[in-house]
Coordinates of N, CA and C in Angstrom, one line a residue:
M141 N 33.3 -32.1 -75.2 CA 32.9 -31.1 -74.2 C 33.9 -29.9 -74.2
V142 N 35.2 -30.3 -74.0 CA 36.3 -29.2 -73.9 C 36.5 -28.6 -75.2
E143 N 36.4 -29.5 -76.3 CA 36.6 -28.9 -77.7 C 35.4 -27.9 -78.0
E144 N 34.2 -28.2 -77.6 CA 33.1 -27.5 -77.9 C 33.2 -26.1 -77.1
Q145 N 33.7 -26.2 -75.9 CA 33.9 -24.9 -75.2 C 35.0 -24.1 -75.8
A146 N 36.1 -24.7 -76.4 CA 37.1 -24.0 -77.0 C 36.6 -23.3 -78.3
T147 N 35.7 -24.0 -79.1 CA 35.1 -23.4 -80.2 C 34.2 -22.3 -79.8
V148 N 33.5 -22.3 -78.9 CA 32.6 -21.2 -78.4 C 33.5 -20.1 -78.0
S149 N 34.6 -20.3 -77.2 CA 35.4 -19.2 -76.9 C 36.2 -18.5 -78.0
L150 N 36.5 -19.3 -79.0 CA 37.2 -18.9 -80.2 C 36.2 -18.0 -80.9
T151 N 35.0 -18.5 -81.2 CA 34.1 -17.7 -81.9 C 33.6 -16.4 -81.2
R152 N 33.5 -16.4 -79.9 CA 33.3 -15.2 -79.2 C 34.4 -14.2 -79.3
S153 N 35.6 -14.7 -79.2 CA 36.8 -13.9 -79.4 C 36.9 -13.2 -80.7
L154 N 36.6 -14.0 -81.7 CA 36.7 -13.5 -83.1 C 35.7 -12.3 -83.3
T155 N 34.5 -12.5 -82.8 CA 33.3 -11.6 -82.9 C 33.8 -10.4 -82.2
E156 N 34.3 -10.4 -80.9 CA 34.8 -9.3 -80.3 C 35.9 -8.5 -81.0
M157 N 36.8 -9.3 -81.6 CA 37.9 -8.6 -82.3 C 37.4 -7.9 -83.6
D158 N 36.5 -8.5 -84.3 CA 35.9 -7.9 -85.4 C 35.2 -6.6 -85.1
G159 N 34.6 -6.6 -84.0 CA 33.9 -5.3 -83.5 C 34.8 -4.3 -83.2
M160 N 36.1 -4.6 -82.9 CA 37.1 -3.5 -82.4 C 37.7 -2.9 -83.6
N161 N 37.5 -3.4 -84.8 CA 38.1 -2.7 -85.9 C 37.7 -1.3 -86.1
T162 N 36.6 -0.9 -85.7 CA 36.1 0.5 -85.8 C 36.7 1.4 -84.8
K163 N 37.4 0.9 -83.8 CA 38.0 1.7 -82.7 C 39.4 1.9 -83.1
K164 N 39.9 3.1 -83.4 CA 41.2 3.3 -83.8 C 42.3 3.2 -82.7
N165 N 42.0 3.4 -81.4 CA 43.0 3.4 -80.4 C 43.0 2.1 -79.6
V166 N 42.5 1.0 -80.2 CA 42.5 -0.3 -79.4 C 43.4 -1.2 -80.0
F167 N 44.3 -1.8 -79.3 CA 45.2 -2.8 -79.7 C 44.9 -4.1 -79.1
I168 N 45.0 -5.2 -79.7 CA 44.8 -6.5 -79.1 C 46.2 -7.1 -79.2
I169 N 46.7 -7.5 -78.0 CA 48.0 -8.3 -77.9 C 47.7 -9.6 -77.3
G170 N 48.4 -10.5 -78.0 CA 48.3 -12.0 -77.4 C 49.6 -12.5 -77.3
A171 N 49.8 -13.5 -76.4 CA 51.2 -14.1 -76.2 C 51.0 -15.6 -76.0
T172 N 52.0 -16.3 -76.6 CA 52.0 -17.8 -76.6 C 53.4 -18.3 -76.8
N173 N 53.6 -19.4 -76.2 CA 54.8 -20.2 -76.5 C 54.6 -21.1 -77.5
R174 N 53.4 -21.3 -78.1 CA 53.1 -22.3 -79.1 C 52.3 -21.6 -80.3
P175 N 53.1 -20.7 -81.1 CA 52.4 -20.0 -82.1 C 52.0 -21.1 -83.1
D176 N 52.4 -22.2 -83.3 CA 51.9 -23.2 -84.3 C 50.6 -23.7 -83.8
Q177 N 50.1 -23.5 -82.7 CA 48.8 -23.9 -82.3 C 47.8 -22.9 -82.4
I178 N 48.1 -21.7 -82.9 CA 47.1 -20.6 -83.0 C 46.1 -21.0 -84.2
D179 N 44.8 -20.8 -83.9 CA 43.9 -21.2 -85.0 C 44.1 -20.1 -86.2
S180 N 44.1 -20.5 -87.4 CA 44.3 -19.6 -88.5 C 43.3 -18.4 -88.6
A181 N 42.1 -18.7 -88.1 CA 41.1 -17.6 -88.1 C 41.6 -16.4 -87.3
L182 N 42.3 -16.7 -86.3 CA 42.9 -15.5 -85.5 C 44.0 -14.8 -86.2
L183 N 44.6 -15.4 -87.1 CA 45.7 -14.7 -87.8 C 45.6 -14.0 -89.1
R184 N 44.2 -13.9 -89.5 CA 43.9 -13.3 -90.7 C 44.0 -11.8 -90.5
P185 N 44.2 -11.0 -91.7 CA 44.3 -9.4 -91.5 C 43.1 -8.9 -90.8
G186 N 43.3 -7.9 -89.9 CA 42.3 -7.2 -89.2 C 42.2 -7.9 -87.8
R187 N 42.8 -9.0 -87.6 CA 42.8 -9.6 -86.2 C 44.1 -9.5 -85.6
L188 N 44.7 -10.6 -85.5 CA 46.1 -10.7 -85.0 C 47.0 -10.9 -86.2
D189 N 47.2 -9.7 -87.0 CA 47.9 -9.9 -88.3 C 49.3 -9.6 -88.2
Q190 N 49.9 -9.3 -87.0 CA 51.4 -9.1 -86.9 C 51.9 -10.0 -85.8
L191 N 52.9 -10.8 -86.2 CA 53.5 -11.7 -85.2 C 54.9 -11.0 -84.8
I192 N 55.1 -10.9 -83.6 CA 56.5 -10.5 -83.2 C 57.1 -11.4 -82.3
Y193 N 58.2 -11.9 -82.7 CA 59.0 -13.0 -82.0 C 59.8 -12.2 -80.9
I194 N 59.7 -12.7 -79.6 CA 60.5 -12.1 -78.6 C 61.2 -13.3 -78.0
P195 N 62.6 -13.3 -78.2 CA 63.4 -14.5 -77.9 C 63.6 -14.4 -76.4
L196 N 64.3 -15.7 -75.9 CA 64.6 -15.8 -74.6 C 65.7 -14.7 -74.2
P197 N 65.8 -14.2 -73.0 CA 66.7 -13.2 -72.7 C 68.2 -13.6 -72.9
D198 N 69.0 -12.7 -73.3 CA 70.5 -12.9 -73.4 C 71.2 -12.7 -72.1
E199 N 72.4 -12.9 -71.9 CA 73.0 -12.8 -70.7 C 72.8 -11.4 -69.9
P200 N 73.1 -10.4 -70.6 CA 72.8 -9.1 -69.9 C 71.4 -8.9 -69.4
S201 N 70.4 -9.4 -70.1 CA 68.9 -9.4 -69.8 C 68.7 -10.2 -68.7
R202 N 69.3 -11.4 -68.7 CA 69.1 -12.3 -67.5 C 69.7 -11.8 -66.3
L203 N 70.8 -11.0 -66.4 CA 71.4 -10.3 -65.2 C 70.4 -9.3 -64.7
S204 N 69.8 -8.6 -65.6 CA 68.8 -7.4 -65.3 C 67.6 -8.1 -64.6
I205 N 67.2 -9.1 -65.1 CA 66.0 -9.9 -64.6 C 66.3 -10.3 -63.1
L206 N 67.5 -11.0 -63.0 CA 67.9 -11.5 -61.6 C 68.0 -10.3 -60.7
K207 N 68.5 -9.3 -61.0 CA 68.7 -8.1 -60.1 C 67.2 -7.5 -59.8
A208 N 66.5 -7.4 -60.8 CA 65.1 -6.9 -60.5 C 64.3 -7.8 -59.6
A209 N 64.5 -9.1 -59.8 CA 63.8 -10.1 -58.9 C 64.3 -10.2 -57.5
L210 N 65.4 -9.8 -57.3 CA 66.1 -9.8 -56.0 C 66.3 -8.4 -55.3
K211 N 65.7 -7.4 -55.9 CA 66.0 -6.0 -55.5 C 65.5 -5.7 -54.0
K212 N 64.5 -6.4 -53.6 CA 64.0 -6.2 -52.3 C 64.5 -7.3 -51.3
S213 N 65.5 -8.2 -51.7 CA 65.9 -9.3 -50.9 C 67.3 -9.0 -50.7
P214 N 67.8 -9.3 -49.3 CA 69.2 -9.1 -48.9 C 69.8 -10.5 -49.7
I215 N 71.1 -10.2 -50.2 CA 71.7 -11.2 -51.0 C 73.1 -11.4 -50.3
A216 N 73.4 -12.7 -50.0 CA 74.7 -13.2 -49.3 C 75.9 -12.7 -50.3
L217 N 76.9 -12.3 -49.7 CA 78.1 -11.9 -50.4 C 78.6 -12.9 -51.4
E218 N 78.4 -14.3 -51.1 CA 78.9 -15.2 -52.0 C 78.1 -15.5 -53.2
V219 N 76.9 -14.8 -53.3 CA 76.0 -15.1 -54.4 C 76.6 -14.2 -55.5
N220 N 76.8 -14.9 -56.7 CA 77.4 -14.2 -57.9 C 76.3 -14.1 -58.9
L221 N 75.7 -13.0 -59.1 CA 74.6 -12.9 -60.1 C 75.2 -13.0 -61.6
D222 N 76.3 -12.4 -61.7 CA 77.0 -12.6 -63.0 C 77.2 -14.1 -63.5
F223 N 77.7 -14.8 -62.5 CA 77.7 -16.3 -62.8 C 76.4 -17.0 -63.2
L224 N 75.4 -16.6 -62.3 CA 74.1 -17.1 -62.5 C 73.6 -16.7 -63.9
A225 N 73.8 -15.5 -64.2 CA 73.3 -15.0 -65.6 C 74.0 -15.7 -66.7
K226 N 75.3 -15.9 -66.5 CA 76.0 -16.8 -67.5 C 75.6 -18.1 -67.7
N227 N 75.1 -18.7 -66.6 CA 74.9 -20.2 -66.6 C 73.4 -20.5 -66.6
T228 N 72.6 -19.6 -67.1 CA 71.1 -19.9 -67.1 C 70.7 -19.5 -68.6
H229 N 71.6 -19.8 -69.6 CA 71.1 -19.8 -70.9 C 70.0 -20.7 -71.2
G230 N 69.0 -20.2 -72.0 CA 67.7 -20.9 -72.2 C 66.7 -20.8 -71.3
F231 N 66.9 -20.0 -70.1 CA 65.9 -19.7 -69.1 C 65.0 -18.5 -69.6
S232 N 63.8 -18.5 -69.3 CA 63.0 -17.4 -69.5 C 62.9 -16.5 -68.3
G233 N 62.4 -15.3 -68.5 CA 62.3 -14.4 -67.4 C 61.5 -15.0 -66.2
A234 N 60.4 -15.7 -66.5 CA 59.6 -16.4 -65.4 C 60.4 -17.5 -64.8
D235 N 61.2 -18.2 -65.5 CA 62.1 -19.2 -64.9 C 63.0 -18.6 -63.8
L236 N 63.7 -17.5 -64.2 CA 64.6 -16.8 -63.4 C 63.9 -16.2 -62.1
T237 N 62.8 -15.7 -62.3 CA 61.9 -15.2 -61.2 C 61.6 -16.2 -60.2
E238 N 61.2 -17.4 -60.8 CA 60.9 -18.5 -59.9 C 62.1 -19.0 -59.1
I239 N 63.3 -19.1 -59.8 CA 64.5 -19.4 -59.1 C 64.8 -18.5 -57.9
C240 N 64.6 -17.3 -58.2 CA 64.9 -16.3 -57.1 C 63.9 -16.4 -55.9
Q241 N 62.6 -16.5 -56.3 CA 61.6 -16.8 -55.2 C 61.9 -18.0 -54.5
R242 N 62.3 -19.1 -55.1 CA 62.5 -20.4 -54.3 C 63.7 -20.2 -53.5
A243 N 64.8 -19.5 -53.9 CA 66.0 -19.3 -53.2 C 65.7 -18.4 -52.0
A244 N 64.9 -17.4 -52.1 CA 64.4 -16.6 -50.9 C 63.7 -17.3 -49.9
K245 N 62.8 -18.3 -50.4 CA 62.1 -19.1 -49.5 C 63.0 -20.0 -48.7
L246 N 64.0 -20.7 -49.5 CA 64.9 -21.6 -48.9 C 65.8 -20.8 -47.8
A247 N 66.2 -19.6 -48.1 CA 67.0 -18.8 -47.2 C 66.2 -18.4 -45.9
I248 N 65.0 -18.2 -46.1 CA 64.0 -17.9 -44.9 C 63.8 -19.1 -44.0
R249 N 63.7 -20.3 -44.7 CA 63.6 -21.5 -44.0 C 64.9 -21.8 -43.2
E250 N 66.1 -21.7 -43.9 CA 67.2 -21.9 -43.2 C 67.4 -21.0 -42.1
S251 N 67.1 -19.7 -42.2 CA 67.2 -18.8 -41.1 C 66.4 -19.2 -39.9
I252 N 65.1 -19.6 -40.2 CA 64.1 -20.0 -39.1 C 64.8 -21.2 -38.5
D253 N 65.2 -22.2 -39.2 CA 65.9 -23.3 -38.6 C 67.0 -23.0 -37.7
S254 N 67.9 -22.0 -38.2 CA 69.0 -21.7 -37.4 C 68.6 -21.0 -36.1
D255 N 67.6 -20.2 -36.2 CA 67.0 -19.5 -34.9 C 66.5 -20.5 -34.0
I256 N 65.8 -21.5 -34.5 CA 65.2 -22.5 -33.6 C 66.5 -23.3 -32.9
K257 N 67.3 -23.7 -33.8 CA 68.5 -24.4 -33.2 C 69.2 -23.6 -32.0
L258 N 69.5 -22.3 -32.3 CA 70.1 -21.4 -31.3 C 69.2 -21.3 -30.0
A259 N 68.0 -21.2 -30.2 CA 67.0 -21.1 -29.1 C 67.1 -22.3 -28.3
R260 N 67.1 -23.5 -29.0 CA 67.2 -24.8 -28.2 C 68.5 -24.9 -27.5
E261 N 69.6 -24.6 -28.1 CA 70.9 -24.6 -27.5 C 70.9 -23.7 -26.2
K262 N 70.4 -22.6 -26.4 CA 70.3 -21.6 -25.2 C 69.5 -22.2 -24.1
R263 N 68.4 -22.7 -24.4 CA 67.5 -23.4 -23.5 C 68.2 -24.5 -22.7
A264 N 68.8 -25.3 -23.6 CA 69.5 -26.5 -23.0 C 70.7 -26.0 -22.0
G265 N 71.4 -24.9 -22.4 CA 72.5 -24.4 -21.6 C 71.9 -23.7 -20.3
E266 N 70.7 -23.4 -20.3 CA 70.2 -22.8 -19.1 C 69.4 -23.8 -18.2
G267 N 69.6 -25.1 -18.7 CA 68.9 -26.1 -17.9 C 67.4 -26.1 -18.1
G268 N 66.9 -25.8 -19.3 CA 65.5 -25.7 -19.5 C 64.8 -27.0 -19.5
D269 N 63.5 -26.9 -19.5 CA 62.8 -28.2 -19.3 C 62.6 -28.8 -20.8
D270 N 61.8 -29.9 -20.8 CA 61.7 -30.7 -22.1 C 60.4 -30.3 -22.8
T271 N 59.7 -29.1 -22.4 CA 58.5 -28.8 -23.1 C 58.9 -28.3 -24.5
K272 N 57.9 -28.6 -25.4 CA 58.1 -28.3 -26.8 C 58.1 -26.7 -27.1
M273 N 58.9 -26.3 -28.0 CA 58.8 -24.9 -28.3 C 57.7 -24.7 -29.3
E274 N 57.1 -23.4 -29.4 CA 56.2 -23.2 -30.3 C 56.6 -23.6 -31.7
E275 N 57.7 -23.3 -32.0 CA 58.2 -23.6 -33.5 C 58.1 -25.2 -33.7
D276 N 58.3 -26.0 -32.7 CA 58.2 -27.5 -32.8 C 56.8 -28.0 -33.0
I277 N 55.9 -27.2 -32.6 CA 54.4 -27.7 -32.9 C 53.8 -27.2 -34.1
D278 N 54.2 -26.0 -34.6 CA 53.6 -25.5 -35.8 C 54.2 -26.1 -37.1
E279 N 53.3 -26.2 -38.1 CA 53.8 -26.6 -39.4 C 54.7 -25.5 -40.0
D280 N 55.6 -25.9 -40.9 CA 56.5 -25.0 -41.6 C 55.7 -24.0 -42.3
P281 N 55.9 -22.7 -42.0 CA 55.1 -21.6 -42.7 C 55.6 -21.3 -44.2
V282 N 56.7 -21.9 -44.4 CA 57.4 -21.6 -45.8 C 57.2 -22.8 -46.6
P283 N 56.3 -22.8 -47.7 CA 56.2 -24.1 -48.5 C 57.4 -24.3 -49.4

């Protein structure tokens, strides 16, 4: 069933690509991490006839990706982006972006936990009662 659907999709794509040859200002661009798995029918002249290899980012590119991914986030002084760029050889742009997103979520979670702890300490210092705080009841909003 899956193989049949793949064949139908491939045939439809090939038909669409062949119909675009008459249009001079149309470019079809594809991307894959597995060029060895591309059907040879896609690679014939007039379809996807040029392969351009784009390597993983080098150190300066990784630094730029990290900076771009974190440009809207406050960064602690002890975070050394140069060190991170140097030690993430083999990481893709998507990998680096994911690391930044996870780090931001972790920082938010730690900040929330710190705020809850301070509120509990303040409440305990004021002789507060044992009722649960709203934060104690709700699930963690940051996955």
